[in-house]
Coordinates of N, CA, C and O and ligand atoms in Angstrom, one line a residue:
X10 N 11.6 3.2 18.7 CA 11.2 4.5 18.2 C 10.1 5.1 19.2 O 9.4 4.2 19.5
X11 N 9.8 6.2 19.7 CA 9.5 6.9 21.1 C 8.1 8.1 20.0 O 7.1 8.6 20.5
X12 N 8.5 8.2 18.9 CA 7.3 9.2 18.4 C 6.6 7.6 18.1 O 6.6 6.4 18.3
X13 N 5.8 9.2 17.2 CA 3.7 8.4 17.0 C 4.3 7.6 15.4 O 5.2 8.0 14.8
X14 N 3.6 6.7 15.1 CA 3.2 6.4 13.8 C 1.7 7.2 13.3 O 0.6 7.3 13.8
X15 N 2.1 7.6 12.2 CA 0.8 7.7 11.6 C 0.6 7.5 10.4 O 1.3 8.0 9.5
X16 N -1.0 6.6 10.4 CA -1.5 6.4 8.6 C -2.2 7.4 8.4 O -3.1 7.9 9.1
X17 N -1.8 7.7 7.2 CA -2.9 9.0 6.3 C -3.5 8.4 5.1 O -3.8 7.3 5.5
X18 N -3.7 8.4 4.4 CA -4.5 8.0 3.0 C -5.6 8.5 2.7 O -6.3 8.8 3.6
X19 N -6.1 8.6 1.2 CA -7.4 8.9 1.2 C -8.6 7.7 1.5 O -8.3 6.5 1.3
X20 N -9.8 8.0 1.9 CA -11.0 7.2 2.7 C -10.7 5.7 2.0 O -10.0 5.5 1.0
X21 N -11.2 4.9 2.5 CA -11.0 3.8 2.0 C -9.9 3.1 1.8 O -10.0 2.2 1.0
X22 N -8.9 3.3 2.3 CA -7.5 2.4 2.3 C -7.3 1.7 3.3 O -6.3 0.9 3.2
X23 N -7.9 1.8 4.3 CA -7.4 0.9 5.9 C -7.1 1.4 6.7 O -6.7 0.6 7.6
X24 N -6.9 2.8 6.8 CA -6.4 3.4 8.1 C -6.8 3.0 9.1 O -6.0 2.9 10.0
X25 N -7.9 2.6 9.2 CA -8.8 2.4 10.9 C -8.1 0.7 11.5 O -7.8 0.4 12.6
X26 N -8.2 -0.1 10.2 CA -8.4 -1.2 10.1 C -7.3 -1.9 10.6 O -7.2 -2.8 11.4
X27 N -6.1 -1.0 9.8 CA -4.5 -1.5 9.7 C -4.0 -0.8 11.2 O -3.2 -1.4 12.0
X28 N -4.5 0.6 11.3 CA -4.3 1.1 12.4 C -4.6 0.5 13.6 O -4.1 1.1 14.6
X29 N -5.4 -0.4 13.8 CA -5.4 -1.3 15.1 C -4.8 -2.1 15.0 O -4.4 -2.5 16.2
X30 N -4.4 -3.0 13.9 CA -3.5 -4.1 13.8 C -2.3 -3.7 13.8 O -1.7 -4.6 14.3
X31 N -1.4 -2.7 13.4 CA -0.5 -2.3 13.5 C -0.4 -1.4 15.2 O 0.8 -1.1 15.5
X32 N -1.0 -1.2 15.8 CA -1.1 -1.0 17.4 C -0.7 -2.2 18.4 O 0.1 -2.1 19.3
X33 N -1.7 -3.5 17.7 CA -1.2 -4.7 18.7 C -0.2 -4.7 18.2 O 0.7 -4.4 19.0
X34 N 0.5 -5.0 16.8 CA 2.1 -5.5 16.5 C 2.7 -5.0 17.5 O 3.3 -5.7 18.3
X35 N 2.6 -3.5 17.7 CA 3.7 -3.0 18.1 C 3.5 -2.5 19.8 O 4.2 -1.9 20.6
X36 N 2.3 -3.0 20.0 CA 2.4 -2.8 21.7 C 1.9 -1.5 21.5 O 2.6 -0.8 22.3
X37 N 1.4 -0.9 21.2 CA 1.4 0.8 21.2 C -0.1 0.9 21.7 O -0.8 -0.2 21.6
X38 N -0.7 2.2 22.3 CA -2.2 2.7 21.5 C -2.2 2.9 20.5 O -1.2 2.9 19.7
X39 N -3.6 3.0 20.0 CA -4.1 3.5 19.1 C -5.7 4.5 19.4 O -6.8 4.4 20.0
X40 N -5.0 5.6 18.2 CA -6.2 6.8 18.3 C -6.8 6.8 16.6 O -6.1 7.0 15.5
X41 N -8.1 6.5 16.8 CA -8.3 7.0 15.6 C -9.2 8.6 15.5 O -10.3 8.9 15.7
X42 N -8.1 9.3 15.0 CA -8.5 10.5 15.0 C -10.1 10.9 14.8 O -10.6 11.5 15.8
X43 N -11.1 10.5 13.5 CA -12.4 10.7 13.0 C -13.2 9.9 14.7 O -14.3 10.4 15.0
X44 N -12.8 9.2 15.4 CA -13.3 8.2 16.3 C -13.0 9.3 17.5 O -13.7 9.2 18.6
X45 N -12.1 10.1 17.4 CA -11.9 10.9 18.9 C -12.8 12.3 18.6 O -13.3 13.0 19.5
X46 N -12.9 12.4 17.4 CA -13.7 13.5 17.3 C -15.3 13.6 17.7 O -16.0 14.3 18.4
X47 N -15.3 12.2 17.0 CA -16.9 11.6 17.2 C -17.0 11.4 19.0 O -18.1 11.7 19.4
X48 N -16.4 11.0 19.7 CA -16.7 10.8 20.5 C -16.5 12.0 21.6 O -17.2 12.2 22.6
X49 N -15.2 13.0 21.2 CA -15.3 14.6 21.9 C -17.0 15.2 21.7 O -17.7 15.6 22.6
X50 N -17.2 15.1 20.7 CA -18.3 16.3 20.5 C -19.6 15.6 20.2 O -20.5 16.2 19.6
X51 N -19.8 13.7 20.6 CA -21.0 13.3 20.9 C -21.7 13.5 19.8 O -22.9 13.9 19.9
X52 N -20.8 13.0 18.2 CA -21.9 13.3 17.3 C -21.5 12.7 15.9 O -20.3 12.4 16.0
X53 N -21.9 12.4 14.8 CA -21.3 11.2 14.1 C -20.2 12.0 13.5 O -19.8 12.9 14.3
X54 N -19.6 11.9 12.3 CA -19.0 12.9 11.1 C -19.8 13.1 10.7 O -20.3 14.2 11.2
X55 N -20.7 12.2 9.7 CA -21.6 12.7 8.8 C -22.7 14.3 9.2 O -23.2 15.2 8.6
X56 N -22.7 13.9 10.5 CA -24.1 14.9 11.6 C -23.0 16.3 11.4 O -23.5 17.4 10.9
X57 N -21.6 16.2 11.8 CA -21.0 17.2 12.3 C -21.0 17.6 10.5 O -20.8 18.8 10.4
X58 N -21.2 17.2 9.6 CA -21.0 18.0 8.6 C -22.3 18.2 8.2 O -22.5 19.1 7.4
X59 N -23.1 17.6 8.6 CA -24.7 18.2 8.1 C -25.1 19.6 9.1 O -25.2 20.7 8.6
X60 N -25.1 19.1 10.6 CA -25.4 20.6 11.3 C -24.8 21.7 10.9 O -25.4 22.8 10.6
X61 N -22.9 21.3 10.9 CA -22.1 22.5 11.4 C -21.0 22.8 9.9 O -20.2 23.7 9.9
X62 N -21.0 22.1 9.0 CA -20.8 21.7 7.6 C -19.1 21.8 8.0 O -18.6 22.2 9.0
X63 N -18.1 21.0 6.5 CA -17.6 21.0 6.7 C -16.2 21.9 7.3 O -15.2 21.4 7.7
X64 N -16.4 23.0 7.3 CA -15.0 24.0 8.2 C -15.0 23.9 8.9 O -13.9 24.0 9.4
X65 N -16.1 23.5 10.1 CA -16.3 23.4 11.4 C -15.7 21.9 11.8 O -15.4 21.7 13.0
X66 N -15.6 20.9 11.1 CA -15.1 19.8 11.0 C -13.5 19.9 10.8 O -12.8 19.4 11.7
X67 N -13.0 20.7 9.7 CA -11.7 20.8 9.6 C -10.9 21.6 11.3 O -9.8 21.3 11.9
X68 N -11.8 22.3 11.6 CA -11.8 22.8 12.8 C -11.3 21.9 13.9 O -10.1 21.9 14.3
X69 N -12.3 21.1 14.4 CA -11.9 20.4 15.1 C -11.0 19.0 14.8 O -10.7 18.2 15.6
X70 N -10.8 18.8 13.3 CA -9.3 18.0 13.3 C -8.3 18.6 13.3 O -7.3 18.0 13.6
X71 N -8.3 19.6 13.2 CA -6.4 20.4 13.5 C -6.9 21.0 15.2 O -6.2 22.0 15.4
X72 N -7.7 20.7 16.0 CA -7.5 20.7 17.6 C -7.6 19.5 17.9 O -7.8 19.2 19.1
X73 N -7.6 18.4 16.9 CA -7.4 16.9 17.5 C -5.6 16.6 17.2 O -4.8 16.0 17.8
X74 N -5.7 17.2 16.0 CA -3.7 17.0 15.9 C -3.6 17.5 16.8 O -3.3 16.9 17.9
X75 N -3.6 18.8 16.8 CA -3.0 19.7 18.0 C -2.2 18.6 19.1 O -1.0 18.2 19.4
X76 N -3.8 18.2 19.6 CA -3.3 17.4 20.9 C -2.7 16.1 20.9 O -2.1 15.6 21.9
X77 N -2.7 15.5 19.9 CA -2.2 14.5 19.7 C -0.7 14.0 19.3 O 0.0 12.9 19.2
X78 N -0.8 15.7 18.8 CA 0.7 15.6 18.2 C 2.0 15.9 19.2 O 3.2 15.8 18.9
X79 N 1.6 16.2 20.5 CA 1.9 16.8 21.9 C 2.4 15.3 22.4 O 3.5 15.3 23.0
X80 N 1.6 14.2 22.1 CA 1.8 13.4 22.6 C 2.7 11.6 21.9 O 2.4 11.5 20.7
X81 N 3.5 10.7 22.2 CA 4.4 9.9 22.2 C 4.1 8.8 21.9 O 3.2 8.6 22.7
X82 N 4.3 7.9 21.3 CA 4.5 6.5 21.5 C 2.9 6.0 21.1 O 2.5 5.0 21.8
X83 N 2.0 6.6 20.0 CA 1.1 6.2 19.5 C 1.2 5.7 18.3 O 2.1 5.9 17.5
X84 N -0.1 4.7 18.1 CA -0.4 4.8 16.8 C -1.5 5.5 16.3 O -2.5 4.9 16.8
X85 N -1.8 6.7 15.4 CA -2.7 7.0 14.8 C -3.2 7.3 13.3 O -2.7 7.9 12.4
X86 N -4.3 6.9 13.4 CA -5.1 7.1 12.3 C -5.8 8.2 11.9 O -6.8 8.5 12.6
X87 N -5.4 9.2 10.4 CA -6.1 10.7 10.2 C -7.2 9.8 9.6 O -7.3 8.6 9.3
X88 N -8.0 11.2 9.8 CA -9.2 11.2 8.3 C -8.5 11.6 6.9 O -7.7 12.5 6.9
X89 N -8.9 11.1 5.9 CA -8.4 11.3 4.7 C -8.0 12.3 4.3 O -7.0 12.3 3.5
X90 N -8.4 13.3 4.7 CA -8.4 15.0 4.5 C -7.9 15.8 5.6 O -8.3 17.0 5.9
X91 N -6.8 15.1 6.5 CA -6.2 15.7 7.4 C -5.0 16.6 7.0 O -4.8 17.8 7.1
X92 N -4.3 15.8 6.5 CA -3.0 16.0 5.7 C -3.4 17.3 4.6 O -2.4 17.9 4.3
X93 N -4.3 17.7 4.2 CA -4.7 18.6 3.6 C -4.2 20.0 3.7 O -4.0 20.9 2.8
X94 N -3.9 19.9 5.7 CA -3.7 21.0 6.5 C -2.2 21.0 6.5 O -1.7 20.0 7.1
X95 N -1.5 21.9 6.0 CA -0.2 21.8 5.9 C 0.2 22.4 7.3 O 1.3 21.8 7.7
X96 N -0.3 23.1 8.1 CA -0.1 23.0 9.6 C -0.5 22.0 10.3 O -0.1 22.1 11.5
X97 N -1.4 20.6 9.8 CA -1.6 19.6 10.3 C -0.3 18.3 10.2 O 0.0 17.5 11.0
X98 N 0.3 18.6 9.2 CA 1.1 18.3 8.2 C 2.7 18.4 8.8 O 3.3 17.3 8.6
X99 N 3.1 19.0 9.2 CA 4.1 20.1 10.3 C 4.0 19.6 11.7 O 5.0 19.5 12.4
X100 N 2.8 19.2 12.1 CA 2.8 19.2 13.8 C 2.8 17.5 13.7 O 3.2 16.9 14.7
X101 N 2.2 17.0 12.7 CA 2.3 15.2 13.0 C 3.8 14.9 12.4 O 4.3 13.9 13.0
X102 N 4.8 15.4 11.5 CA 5.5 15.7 11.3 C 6.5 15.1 12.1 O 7.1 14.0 12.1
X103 N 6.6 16.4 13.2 CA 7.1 16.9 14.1 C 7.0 15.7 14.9 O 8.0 15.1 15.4
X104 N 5.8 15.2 15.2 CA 5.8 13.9 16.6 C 6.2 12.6 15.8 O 6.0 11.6 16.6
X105 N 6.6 12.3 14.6 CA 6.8 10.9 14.2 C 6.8 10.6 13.2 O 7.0 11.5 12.4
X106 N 6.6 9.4 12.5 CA 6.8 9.0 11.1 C 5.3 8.9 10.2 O 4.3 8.3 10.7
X107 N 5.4 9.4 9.2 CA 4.0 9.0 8.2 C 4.1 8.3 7.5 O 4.8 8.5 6.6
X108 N 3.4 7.3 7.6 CA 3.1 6.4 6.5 C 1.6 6.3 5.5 O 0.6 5.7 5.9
X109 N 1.5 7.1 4.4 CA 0.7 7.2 3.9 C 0.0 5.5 2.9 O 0.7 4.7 2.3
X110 N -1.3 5.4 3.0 CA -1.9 4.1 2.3 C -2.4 4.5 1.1 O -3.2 5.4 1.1
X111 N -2.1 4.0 0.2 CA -2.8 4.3 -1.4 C -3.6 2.8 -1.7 O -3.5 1.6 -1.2
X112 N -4.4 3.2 -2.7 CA -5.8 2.0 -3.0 C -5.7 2.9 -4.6 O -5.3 4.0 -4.9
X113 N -6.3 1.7 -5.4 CA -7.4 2.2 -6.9 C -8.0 2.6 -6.4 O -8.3 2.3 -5.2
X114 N -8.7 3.6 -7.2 CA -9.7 4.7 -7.1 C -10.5 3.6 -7.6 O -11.6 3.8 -7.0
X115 N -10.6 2.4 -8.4 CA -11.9 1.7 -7.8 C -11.8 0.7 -7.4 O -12.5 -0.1 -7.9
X116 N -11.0 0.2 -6.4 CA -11.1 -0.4 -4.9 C -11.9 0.3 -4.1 O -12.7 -0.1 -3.3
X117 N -11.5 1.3 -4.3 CA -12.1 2.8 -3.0 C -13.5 3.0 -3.1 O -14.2 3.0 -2.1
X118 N -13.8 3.2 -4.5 CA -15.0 3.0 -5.0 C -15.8 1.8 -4.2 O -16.8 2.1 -3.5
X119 N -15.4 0.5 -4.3 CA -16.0 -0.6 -3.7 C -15.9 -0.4 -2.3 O -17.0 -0.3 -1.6
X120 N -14.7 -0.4 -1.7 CA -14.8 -0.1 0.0 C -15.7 1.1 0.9 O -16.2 1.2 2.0
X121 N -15.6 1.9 -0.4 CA -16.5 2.9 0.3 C -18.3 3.0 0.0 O -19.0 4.0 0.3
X122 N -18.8 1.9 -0.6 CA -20.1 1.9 -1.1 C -20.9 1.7 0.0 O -22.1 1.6 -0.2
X123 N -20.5 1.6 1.1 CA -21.5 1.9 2.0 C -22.3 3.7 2.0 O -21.5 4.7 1.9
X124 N -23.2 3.8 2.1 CA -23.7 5.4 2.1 C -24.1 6.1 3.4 O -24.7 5.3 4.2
X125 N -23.8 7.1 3.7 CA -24.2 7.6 5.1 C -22.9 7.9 5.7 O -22.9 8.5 6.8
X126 N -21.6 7.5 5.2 CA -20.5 7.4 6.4 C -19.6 8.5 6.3 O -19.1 9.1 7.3
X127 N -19.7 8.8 4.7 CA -18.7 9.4 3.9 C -19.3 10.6 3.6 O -20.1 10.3 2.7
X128 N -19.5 11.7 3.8 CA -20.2 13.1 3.9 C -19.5 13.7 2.1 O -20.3 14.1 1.2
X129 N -18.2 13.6 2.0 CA -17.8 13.8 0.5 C -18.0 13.3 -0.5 O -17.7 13.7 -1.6
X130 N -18.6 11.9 0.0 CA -18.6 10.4 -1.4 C -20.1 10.3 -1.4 O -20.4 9.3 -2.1
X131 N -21.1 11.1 -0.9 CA -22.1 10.4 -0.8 C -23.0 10.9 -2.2 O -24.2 11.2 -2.2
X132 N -22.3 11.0 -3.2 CA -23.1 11.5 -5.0 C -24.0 10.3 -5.0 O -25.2 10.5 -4.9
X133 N -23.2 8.7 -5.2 CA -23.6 7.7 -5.5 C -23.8 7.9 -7.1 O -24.2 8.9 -7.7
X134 N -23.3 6.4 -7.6 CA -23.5 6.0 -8.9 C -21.7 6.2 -9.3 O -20.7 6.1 -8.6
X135 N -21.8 6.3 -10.6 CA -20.9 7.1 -11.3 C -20.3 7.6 -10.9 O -19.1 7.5 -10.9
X136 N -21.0 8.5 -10.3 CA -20.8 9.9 -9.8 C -19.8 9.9 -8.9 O -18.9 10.8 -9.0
X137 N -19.7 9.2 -8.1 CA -19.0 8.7 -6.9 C -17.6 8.3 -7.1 O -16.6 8.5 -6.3
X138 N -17.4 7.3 -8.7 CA -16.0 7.3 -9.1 C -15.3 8.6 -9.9 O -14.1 8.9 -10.2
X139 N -16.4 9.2 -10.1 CA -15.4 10.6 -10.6 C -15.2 11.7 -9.5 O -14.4 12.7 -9.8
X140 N -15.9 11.4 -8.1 CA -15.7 12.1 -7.3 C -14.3 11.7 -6.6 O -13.5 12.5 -6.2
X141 N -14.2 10.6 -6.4 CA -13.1 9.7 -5.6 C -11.6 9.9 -6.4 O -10.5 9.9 -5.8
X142 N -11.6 10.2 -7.9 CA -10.6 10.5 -8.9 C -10.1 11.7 -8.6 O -9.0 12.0 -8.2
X143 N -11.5 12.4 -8.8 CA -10.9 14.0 -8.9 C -10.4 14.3 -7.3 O -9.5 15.1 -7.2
X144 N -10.8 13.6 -6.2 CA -10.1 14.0 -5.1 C -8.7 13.8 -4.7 O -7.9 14.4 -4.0
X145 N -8.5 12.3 -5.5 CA -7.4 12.0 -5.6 C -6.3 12.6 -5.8 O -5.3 12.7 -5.1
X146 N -6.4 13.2 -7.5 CA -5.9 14.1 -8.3 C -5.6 15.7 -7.3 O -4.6 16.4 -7.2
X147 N -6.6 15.6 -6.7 CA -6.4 17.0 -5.7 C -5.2 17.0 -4.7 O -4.3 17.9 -4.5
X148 N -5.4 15.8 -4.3 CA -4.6 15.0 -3.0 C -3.7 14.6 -3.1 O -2.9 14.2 -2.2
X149 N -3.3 14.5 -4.9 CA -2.0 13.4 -4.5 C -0.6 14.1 -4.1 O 0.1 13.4 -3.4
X150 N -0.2 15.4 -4.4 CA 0.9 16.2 -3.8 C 0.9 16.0 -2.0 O 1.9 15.8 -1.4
X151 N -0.1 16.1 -1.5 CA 0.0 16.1 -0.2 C 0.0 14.9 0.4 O 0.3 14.7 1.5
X152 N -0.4 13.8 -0.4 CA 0.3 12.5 0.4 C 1.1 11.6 0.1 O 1.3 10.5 0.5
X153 N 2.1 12.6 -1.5 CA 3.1 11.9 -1.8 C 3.9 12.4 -0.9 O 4.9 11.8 -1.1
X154 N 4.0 13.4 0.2 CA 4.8 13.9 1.5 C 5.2 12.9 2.3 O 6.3 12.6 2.7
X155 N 4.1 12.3 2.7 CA 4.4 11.4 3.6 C 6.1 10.7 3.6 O 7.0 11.0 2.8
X156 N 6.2 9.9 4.6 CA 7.5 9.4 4.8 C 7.6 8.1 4.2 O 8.6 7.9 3.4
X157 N 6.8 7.3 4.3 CA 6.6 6.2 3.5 C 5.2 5.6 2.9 O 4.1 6.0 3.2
X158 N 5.2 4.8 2.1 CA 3.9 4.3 1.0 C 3.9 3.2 0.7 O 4.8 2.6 0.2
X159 N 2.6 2.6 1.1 CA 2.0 1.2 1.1 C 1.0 1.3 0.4 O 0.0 2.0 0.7
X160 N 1.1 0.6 -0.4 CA -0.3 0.3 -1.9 C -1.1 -0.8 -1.1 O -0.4 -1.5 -0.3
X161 N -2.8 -1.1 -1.0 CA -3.1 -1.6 -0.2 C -4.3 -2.3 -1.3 O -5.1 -3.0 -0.9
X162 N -4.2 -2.1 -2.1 CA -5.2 -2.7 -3.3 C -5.1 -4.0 -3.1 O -6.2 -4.6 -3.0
X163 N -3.8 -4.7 -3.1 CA -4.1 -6.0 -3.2 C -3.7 -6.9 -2.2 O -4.2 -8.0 -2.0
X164 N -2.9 -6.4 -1.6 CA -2.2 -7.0 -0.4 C -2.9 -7.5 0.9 O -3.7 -6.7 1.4
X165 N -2.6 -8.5 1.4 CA -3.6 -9.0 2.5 C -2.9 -7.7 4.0 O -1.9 -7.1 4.0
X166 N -3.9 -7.9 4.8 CA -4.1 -6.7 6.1 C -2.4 -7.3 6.6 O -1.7 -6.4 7.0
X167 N -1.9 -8.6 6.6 CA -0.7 -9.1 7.5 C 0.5 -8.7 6.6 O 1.5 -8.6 7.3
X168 N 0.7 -8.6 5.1 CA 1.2 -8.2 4.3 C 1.5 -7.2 4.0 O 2.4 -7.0 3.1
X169 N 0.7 -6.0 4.9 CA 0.7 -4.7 4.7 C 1.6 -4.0 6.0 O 2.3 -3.0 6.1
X170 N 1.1 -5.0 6.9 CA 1.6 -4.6 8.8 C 2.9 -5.0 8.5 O 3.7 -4.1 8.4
X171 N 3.3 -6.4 8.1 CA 4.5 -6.7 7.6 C 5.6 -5.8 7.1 O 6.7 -5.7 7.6
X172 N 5.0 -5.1 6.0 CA 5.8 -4.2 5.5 C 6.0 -2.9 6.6 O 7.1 -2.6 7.1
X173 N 4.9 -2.4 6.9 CA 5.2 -1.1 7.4 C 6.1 -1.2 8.6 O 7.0 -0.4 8.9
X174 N 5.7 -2.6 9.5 CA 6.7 -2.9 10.5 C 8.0 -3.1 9.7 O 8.6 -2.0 9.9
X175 N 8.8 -3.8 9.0 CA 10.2 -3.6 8.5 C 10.3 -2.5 8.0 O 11.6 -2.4 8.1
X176 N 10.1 -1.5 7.6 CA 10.2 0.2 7.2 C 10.8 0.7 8.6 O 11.8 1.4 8.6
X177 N 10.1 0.4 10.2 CA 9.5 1.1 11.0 C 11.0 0.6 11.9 O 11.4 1.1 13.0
X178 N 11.6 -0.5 11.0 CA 12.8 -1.4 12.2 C 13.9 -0.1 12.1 O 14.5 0.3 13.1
X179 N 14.0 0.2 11.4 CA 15.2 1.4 11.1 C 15.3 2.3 12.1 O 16.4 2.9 12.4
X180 N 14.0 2.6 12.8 CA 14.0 4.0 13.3 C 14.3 3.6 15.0 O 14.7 4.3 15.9
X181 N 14.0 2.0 15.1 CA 14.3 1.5 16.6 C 15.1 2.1 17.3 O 16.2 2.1 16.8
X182 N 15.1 2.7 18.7 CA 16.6 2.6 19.3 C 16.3 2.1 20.9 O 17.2 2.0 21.7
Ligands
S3P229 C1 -12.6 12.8 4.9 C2 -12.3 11.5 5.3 C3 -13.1 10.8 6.4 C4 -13.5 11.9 7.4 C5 -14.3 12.9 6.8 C6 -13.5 13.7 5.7 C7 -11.8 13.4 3.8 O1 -12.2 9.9 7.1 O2 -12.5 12.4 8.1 O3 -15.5 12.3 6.2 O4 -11.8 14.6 3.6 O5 -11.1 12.6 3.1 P1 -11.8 8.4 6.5 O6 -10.7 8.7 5.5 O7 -11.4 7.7 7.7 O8 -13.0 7.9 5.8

């Protein structure tokens, strides 16, 4: 298969995680989108949404698809809220297959309790599982698009590469 792979999901499901492990499987790179951004513009997420708030963020992820989507034989990882961009949506489309990651909204809850990282999750308490819900609920039409779906709640990291690699044997040529 000659296009990109890409994982989408909302925060907390393994994109970054599975996206490197699924890069060695398959011999490929790997880009993690939030990781190209941070390192184009020399500055965390969290910073780029405190200075320049979030639009200016959404900004420069649809000029990271852009370019990315231009290009072959990757593996990449969005930010949660990429897929959001139905022109983001269209252009990764366009370069390859999506494989979207789903989690409980309180798995996500737990994976994401680190504070500082997450510029949308950072309510804390409670608060944080009704925020993780309701985004879900926002989100779930745009990442039931994707091409394929791996539940990651319970399944070990090699159990999950597993699967997406036998999904991924079809498209070989
Ligand atoms: C976001 C998810 C984050 C990051 C930004 C916004 C979102 O990426 O892009 O904080 O809108 O869901 P991860 O999904 O890698 O945490």
């Amino acid at each position: 298969m000659k296009g990109n792979v890409i994982l989408t999901g909302f925060m907390g499901t393994g994109k970054t995680t599975l996206g490197k492990l699924l890069a060695t499987k398959l011999g490929r790179p790997f880009v993690d989108i939030d990781k190209k951004i941070e390192s184009d513009r020399k500055l965390s997420i969290p910073k780029i949404f405190e200075q320049f708030g979030e639009e200016h963020f959404r900004e420069l992820e649809r000029a990271a698809v852009k370019e990315l989507s231009e290009k072959r034989g990757l593996v990449i990882a969005t930010g949660g809220g990429t897929v959001k961009d139905a022109e983001n949506v269209r252009l990764l489309k366009s370069s390859g297959i999506i494989v979207c990651l789903t989690c409980s909204p309180e798995e996500i809850f737990l994976r994401t309790a680190r504070r500082g990282e997450r510029p949308l999750l950072d309510g804390g308490g409670d608060e944080r599982l009704e925020t993780i819900k309701k985004l879900l609920a926002e989100r779930k039409e745009v990442y039931d698009r994707a091409d394929y779906h791996v539940d990651t709640t319970e399944w070990s990291p090699l159990q999950i590469i597993d699967d997406i690699s036998r999904y991924l044997r079809q498209f070989r040529s």
